[in-house]
Amino acid sequence: GLVEGLFAAEQITSRGPTSTERQAATAVIDALVSLPISGGVRPLYARVDLLEGDEGQPLLLELELAEPSLFFAQAPEAADRLIEAVIARMPQRD
């Protein structure tokens, strides 16, 4: 149903990518990192949404670089991974 007349409610579940999906997602992130605006830095978070094409090939639907929920309910260990990644990117103090 609609939530306040704007969006349909979602039921989010987790699943791992197939090897083909993982390869496609890696190629998308690699392409992003190759753009001059990225400075060659990989994003701390990215969600690559794919669809299956007519011939079974993965097609990019959406590249999400910001996600308010970060899906911690579906992957509680993700909070620790995010914290570790942020700390690793912080400049070291002398």
Short mmCIF file of N, CA and C in Angstrom, two decimals:
data_model
loop_
_atom_site.label_atom_id
_atom_site.label_comp_id
_atom_site.label_asym_id
_atom_site.label_seq_id
_atom_site.Cartn_x
_atom_site.Cartn_y
_atom_site.Cartn_z
N GLY A 1 0.81 -1.18 0.00
CA GLY A 1 0.00 0.00 0.00
C GLY A 1 0.85 1.24 0.00
N LEU A 2 0.18 2.35 -0.13
CA LEU A 2 0.87 3.63 -0.14
C LEU A 2 1.13 4.12 1.27
N VAL A 3 2.22 4.81 1.44
CA VAL A 3 2.57 5.45 2.70
C VAL A 3 2.37 6.94 2.49
N GLU A 4 1.39 7.50 3.16
CA GLU A 4 1.05 8.92 3.03
C GLU A 4 0.82 9.31 1.57
N GLY A 5 0.34 8.38 0.76
CA GLY A 5 0.01 8.67 -0.62
C GLY A 5 1.18 8.88 -1.55
N LEU A 6 2.42 8.63 -1.08
CA LEU A 6 3.58 8.91 -1.91
C LEU A 6 4.32 7.67 -2.39
N PHE A 7 4.61 6.77 -1.49
CA PHE A 7 5.45 5.64 -1.84
C PHE A 7 4.80 4.33 -1.42
N ALA A 8 5.08 3.29 -2.15
CA ALA A 8 4.61 1.96 -1.75
C ALA A 8 5.54 1.43 -0.68
N ALA A 9 4.98 0.77 0.31
CA ALA A 9 5.80 0.17 1.37
C ALA A 9 6.66 -0.93 0.77
N GLU A 10 7.89 -1.03 1.25
CA GLU A 10 8.81 -2.04 0.75
C GLU A 10 9.05 -3.10 1.82
N GLN A 11 9.28 -4.29 1.37
CA GLN A 11 9.75 -5.34 2.27
C GLN A 11 11.14 -5.72 1.78
N ILE A 12 12.14 -5.36 2.57
CA ILE A 12 13.53 -5.55 2.18
C ILE A 12 14.04 -6.86 2.77
N THR A 13 14.65 -7.67 1.93
CA THR A 13 15.30 -8.89 2.38
C THR A 13 16.72 -8.89 1.81
N SER A 14 17.57 -9.69 2.38
CA SER A 14 18.94 -9.73 1.88
C SER A 14 19.17 -11.02 1.08
N ARG A 15 20.08 -10.93 0.14
CA ARG A 15 20.54 -12.09 -0.61
C ARG A 15 21.88 -11.73 -1.21
N GLY A 16 22.70 -12.71 -1.37
CA GLY A 16 24.01 -12.48 -1.96
C GLY A 16 23.93 -12.44 -3.48
N PRO A 17 24.89 -11.77 -4.11
CA PRO A 17 24.90 -11.70 -5.58
C PRO A 17 25.43 -12.99 -6.18
N THR A 18 25.02 -13.25 -7.40
CA THR A 18 25.64 -14.34 -8.16
C THR A 18 27.02 -13.87 -8.59
N SER A 19 27.84 -14.77 -9.08
CA SER A 19 29.18 -14.35 -9.53
C SER A 19 29.08 -13.36 -10.70
N THR A 20 28.11 -13.55 -11.58
CA THR A 20 27.91 -12.63 -12.70
C THR A 20 27.49 -11.25 -12.19
N GLU A 21 26.59 -11.22 -11.22
CA GLU A 21 26.15 -9.95 -10.64
C GLU A 21 27.31 -9.25 -9.93
N ARG A 22 28.11 -10.01 -9.21
CA ARG A 22 29.26 -9.42 -8.51
C ARG A 22 30.25 -8.83 -9.51
N GLN A 23 30.51 -9.54 -10.60
CA GLN A 23 31.42 -9.03 -11.64
C GLN A 23 30.88 -7.74 -12.24
N ALA A 24 29.58 -7.71 -12.52
CA ALA A 24 28.97 -6.51 -13.09
C ALA A 24 29.06 -5.34 -12.11
N ALA A 25 28.75 -5.60 -10.85
CA ALA A 25 28.81 -4.54 -9.83
C ALA A 25 30.23 -4.02 -9.67
N THR A 26 31.20 -4.91 -9.68
CA THR A 26 32.60 -4.50 -9.58
C THR A 26 32.99 -3.64 -10.77
N ALA A 27 32.53 -4.00 -11.95
CA ALA A 27 32.82 -3.20 -13.15
C ALA A 27 32.20 -1.81 -13.04
N VAL A 28 31.00 -1.71 -12.48
CA VAL A 28 30.35 -0.41 -12.30
C VAL A 28 31.16 0.45 -11.33
N ILE A 29 31.57 -0.12 -10.20
CA ILE A 29 32.36 0.63 -9.22
C ILE A 29 33.71 1.02 -9.81
N ASP A 30 34.34 0.12 -10.54
CA ASP A 30 35.62 0.45 -11.19
C ASP A 30 35.45 1.61 -12.16
N ALA A 31 34.35 1.62 -12.91
CA ALA A 31 34.09 2.72 -13.84
C ALA A 31 33.89 4.03 -13.08
N LEU A 32 33.19 3.97 -11.95
CA LEU A 32 33.00 5.16 -11.12
C LEU A 32 34.33 5.70 -10.64
N VAL A 33 35.18 4.82 -10.14
CA VAL A 33 36.48 5.23 -9.59
C VAL A 33 37.38 5.81 -10.68
N SER A 34 37.18 5.39 -11.92
CA SER A 34 38.01 5.90 -13.02
C SER A 34 37.63 7.32 -13.44
N LEU A 35 36.47 7.80 -13.00
CA LEU A 35 36.06 9.17 -13.34
C LEU A 35 36.93 10.17 -12.60
N PRO A 36 37.36 11.25 -13.28
CA PRO A 36 38.21 12.24 -12.61
C PRO A 36 37.60 12.80 -11.33
N ILE A 37 36.29 12.97 -11.29
CA ILE A 37 35.65 13.56 -10.12
C ILE A 37 35.82 12.70 -8.86
N SER A 38 36.06 11.39 -9.03
CA SER A 38 36.19 10.50 -7.87
C SER A 38 37.55 10.62 -7.20
N GLY A 39 38.51 11.17 -7.90
CA GLY A 39 39.86 11.25 -7.35
C GLY A 39 40.48 9.87 -7.17
N GLY A 40 39.94 8.87 -7.84
CA GLY A 40 40.46 7.52 -7.73
C GLY A 40 40.13 6.82 -6.43
N VAL A 41 39.19 7.38 -5.67
CA VAL A 41 38.83 6.83 -4.36
C VAL A 41 37.55 6.02 -4.48
N ARG A 42 37.59 4.80 -3.93
CA ARG A 42 36.40 3.95 -3.93
C ARG A 42 35.42 4.48 -2.88
N PRO A 43 34.12 4.43 -3.16
CA PRO A 43 33.14 4.89 -2.17
C PRO A 43 33.10 3.96 -0.96
N LEU A 44 32.80 4.53 0.21
CA LEU A 44 32.64 3.70 1.40
C LEU A 44 31.39 2.84 1.30
N TYR A 45 30.38 3.35 0.62
CA TYR A 45 29.12 2.62 0.45
C TYR A 45 28.67 2.78 -0.99
N ALA A 46 28.21 1.72 -1.56
CA ALA A 46 27.57 1.77 -2.88
C ALA A 46 26.65 0.56 -2.99
N ARG A 47 25.49 0.81 -3.55
CA ARG A 47 24.57 -0.28 -3.86
C ARG A 47 24.33 -0.25 -5.36
N VAL A 48 24.62 -1.35 -6.01
CA VAL A 48 24.47 -1.47 -7.45
C VAL A 48 23.23 -2.32 -7.71
N ASP A 49 22.19 -1.70 -8.25
CA ASP A 49 20.96 -2.42 -8.57
C ASP A 49 21.00 -2.84 -10.03
N LEU A 50 20.80 -4.12 -10.26
CA LEU A 50 20.86 -4.68 -11.60
C LEU A 50 19.54 -5.32 -11.98
N LEU A 51 19.27 -5.33 -13.27
CA LEU A 51 18.16 -6.08 -13.86
C LEU A 51 18.75 -7.09 -14.83
N GLU A 52 18.00 -8.12 -15.11
CA GLU A 52 18.44 -9.10 -16.10
C GLU A 52 17.93 -8.67 -17.47
N GLY A 53 18.85 -8.56 -18.43
CA GLY A 53 18.48 -8.18 -19.79
C GLY A 53 17.82 -9.32 -20.54
N ASP A 54 17.37 -9.03 -21.76
CA ASP A 54 16.68 -10.03 -22.58
C ASP A 54 17.51 -11.28 -22.83
N GLU A 55 18.82 -11.13 -22.86
CA GLU A 55 19.70 -12.27 -23.11
C GLU A 55 20.38 -12.76 -21.83
N GLY A 56 19.82 -12.37 -20.68
CA GLY A 56 20.35 -12.82 -19.40
C GLY A 56 21.50 -11.99 -18.86
N GLN A 57 21.91 -10.97 -19.59
CA GLN A 57 23.03 -10.15 -19.15
C GLN A 57 22.58 -9.16 -18.07
N PRO A 58 23.46 -8.84 -17.12
CA PRO A 58 23.09 -7.86 -16.10
C PRO A 58 23.09 -6.45 -16.69
N LEU A 59 22.06 -5.69 -16.37
CA LEU A 59 21.93 -4.30 -16.81
C LEU A 59 21.85 -3.41 -15.57
N LEU A 60 22.56 -2.30 -15.60
CA LEU A 60 22.55 -1.37 -14.47
C LEU A 60 21.21 -0.65 -14.41
N LEU A 61 20.53 -0.77 -13.30
CA LEU A 61 19.29 -0.04 -13.06
C LEU A 61 19.59 1.23 -12.29
N GLU A 62 20.41 1.10 -11.25
CA GLU A 62 20.67 2.25 -10.38
C GLU A 62 21.98 2.03 -9.63
N LEU A 63 22.75 3.11 -9.49
CA LEU A 63 23.94 3.11 -8.64
C LEU A 63 23.65 4.06 -7.50
N GLU A 64 23.51 3.51 -6.32
CA GLU A 64 23.12 4.28 -5.13
C GLU A 64 24.37 4.51 -4.29
N LEU A 65 24.75 5.79 -4.10
CA LEU A 65 25.94 6.12 -3.32
C LEU A 65 25.59 6.70 -1.96
N ALA A 66 24.33 6.90 -1.70
CA ALA A 66 23.87 7.38 -0.40
C ALA A 66 22.62 6.58 -0.04
N GLU A 67 22.56 6.10 1.17
CA GLU A 67 21.42 5.30 1.61
C GLU A 67 21.18 5.59 3.08
N PRO A 68 20.08 6.27 3.40
CA PRO A 68 19.85 6.66 4.80
C PRO A 68 19.80 5.50 5.78
N SER A 69 19.24 4.36 5.39
CA SER A 69 19.09 3.26 6.35
C SER A 69 20.33 2.37 6.42
N LEU A 70 21.10 2.30 5.35
CA LEU A 70 22.27 1.44 5.24
C LEU A 70 21.97 -0.03 5.52
N PHE A 71 20.70 -0.39 5.65
CA PHE A 71 20.25 -1.78 5.78
C PHE A 71 20.90 -2.52 6.96
N PHE A 72 21.11 -1.81 8.06
CA PHE A 72 21.70 -2.45 9.25
C PHE A 72 20.81 -3.55 9.80
N ALA A 73 19.50 -3.43 9.64
CA ALA A 73 18.59 -4.48 10.13
C ALA A 73 18.80 -5.79 9.37
N GLN A 74 19.15 -5.70 8.10
CA GLN A 74 19.36 -6.89 7.29
C GLN A 74 20.77 -7.45 7.45
N ALA A 75 21.72 -6.61 7.82
CA ALA A 75 23.12 -7.04 7.96
C ALA A 75 23.74 -6.29 9.13
N PRO A 76 23.47 -6.73 10.36
CA PRO A 76 23.97 -6.01 11.54
C PRO A 76 25.49 -5.82 11.55
N GLU A 77 26.23 -6.74 10.95
CA GLU A 77 27.69 -6.60 10.92
C GLU A 77 28.15 -5.45 10.03
N ALA A 78 27.25 -4.92 9.21
CA ALA A 78 27.59 -3.82 8.31
C ALA A 78 27.97 -2.56 9.08
N ALA A 79 27.40 -2.36 10.25
CA ALA A 79 27.74 -1.17 11.05
C ALA A 79 29.21 -1.20 11.43
N ASP A 80 29.71 -2.34 11.87
CA ASP A 80 31.12 -2.46 12.23
C ASP A 80 32.02 -2.25 11.01
N ARG A 81 31.62 -2.80 9.86
CA ARG A 81 32.42 -2.63 8.64
C ARG A 81 32.48 -1.16 8.24
N LEU A 82 31.35 -0.45 8.36
CA LEU A 82 31.32 0.97 8.01
C LEU A 82 32.22 1.77 8.94
N ILE A 83 32.13 1.51 10.23
CA ILE A 83 32.98 2.22 11.20
C ILE A 83 34.45 1.98 10.89
N GLU A 84 34.82 0.74 10.64
CA GLU A 84 36.22 0.42 10.32
C GLU A 84 36.67 1.14 9.05
N ALA A 85 35.80 1.22 8.05
CA ALA A 85 36.16 1.89 6.80
C ALA A 85 36.32 3.39 7.01
N VAL A 86 35.46 3.99 7.81
CA VAL A 86 35.57 5.43 8.09
C VAL A 86 36.88 5.70 8.83
N ILE A 87 37.18 4.91 9.85
CA ILE A 87 38.41 5.10 10.62
C ILE A 87 39.63 4.95 9.71
N ALA A 88 39.61 3.97 8.82
CA ALA A 88 40.73 3.75 7.91
C ALA A 88 40.96 4.94 6.98
N ARG A 89 39.91 5.68 6.66
CA ARG A 89 40.03 6.84 5.76
C ARG A 89 40.41 8.13 6.49
N MET A 90 40.31 8.13 7.80
CA MET A 90 40.61 9.34 8.56
C MET A 90 42.11 9.62 8.53
N PRO A 91 42.47 10.91 8.43
CA PRO A 91 43.90 11.24 8.48
C PRO A 91 44.48 10.86 9.84
N GLN A 92 45.71 10.39 9.82
CA GLN A 92 46.39 10.03 11.06
C GLN A 92 46.93 11.28 11.74
N ARG A 93 46.78 11.34 13.05
CA ARG A 93 47.32 12.46 13.83
C ARG A 93 48.75 12.14 14.25
N ASP A 94 49.56 13.15 14.28
CA ASP A 94 50.94 12.97 14.76
C ASP A 94 51.06 13.28 16.22
#
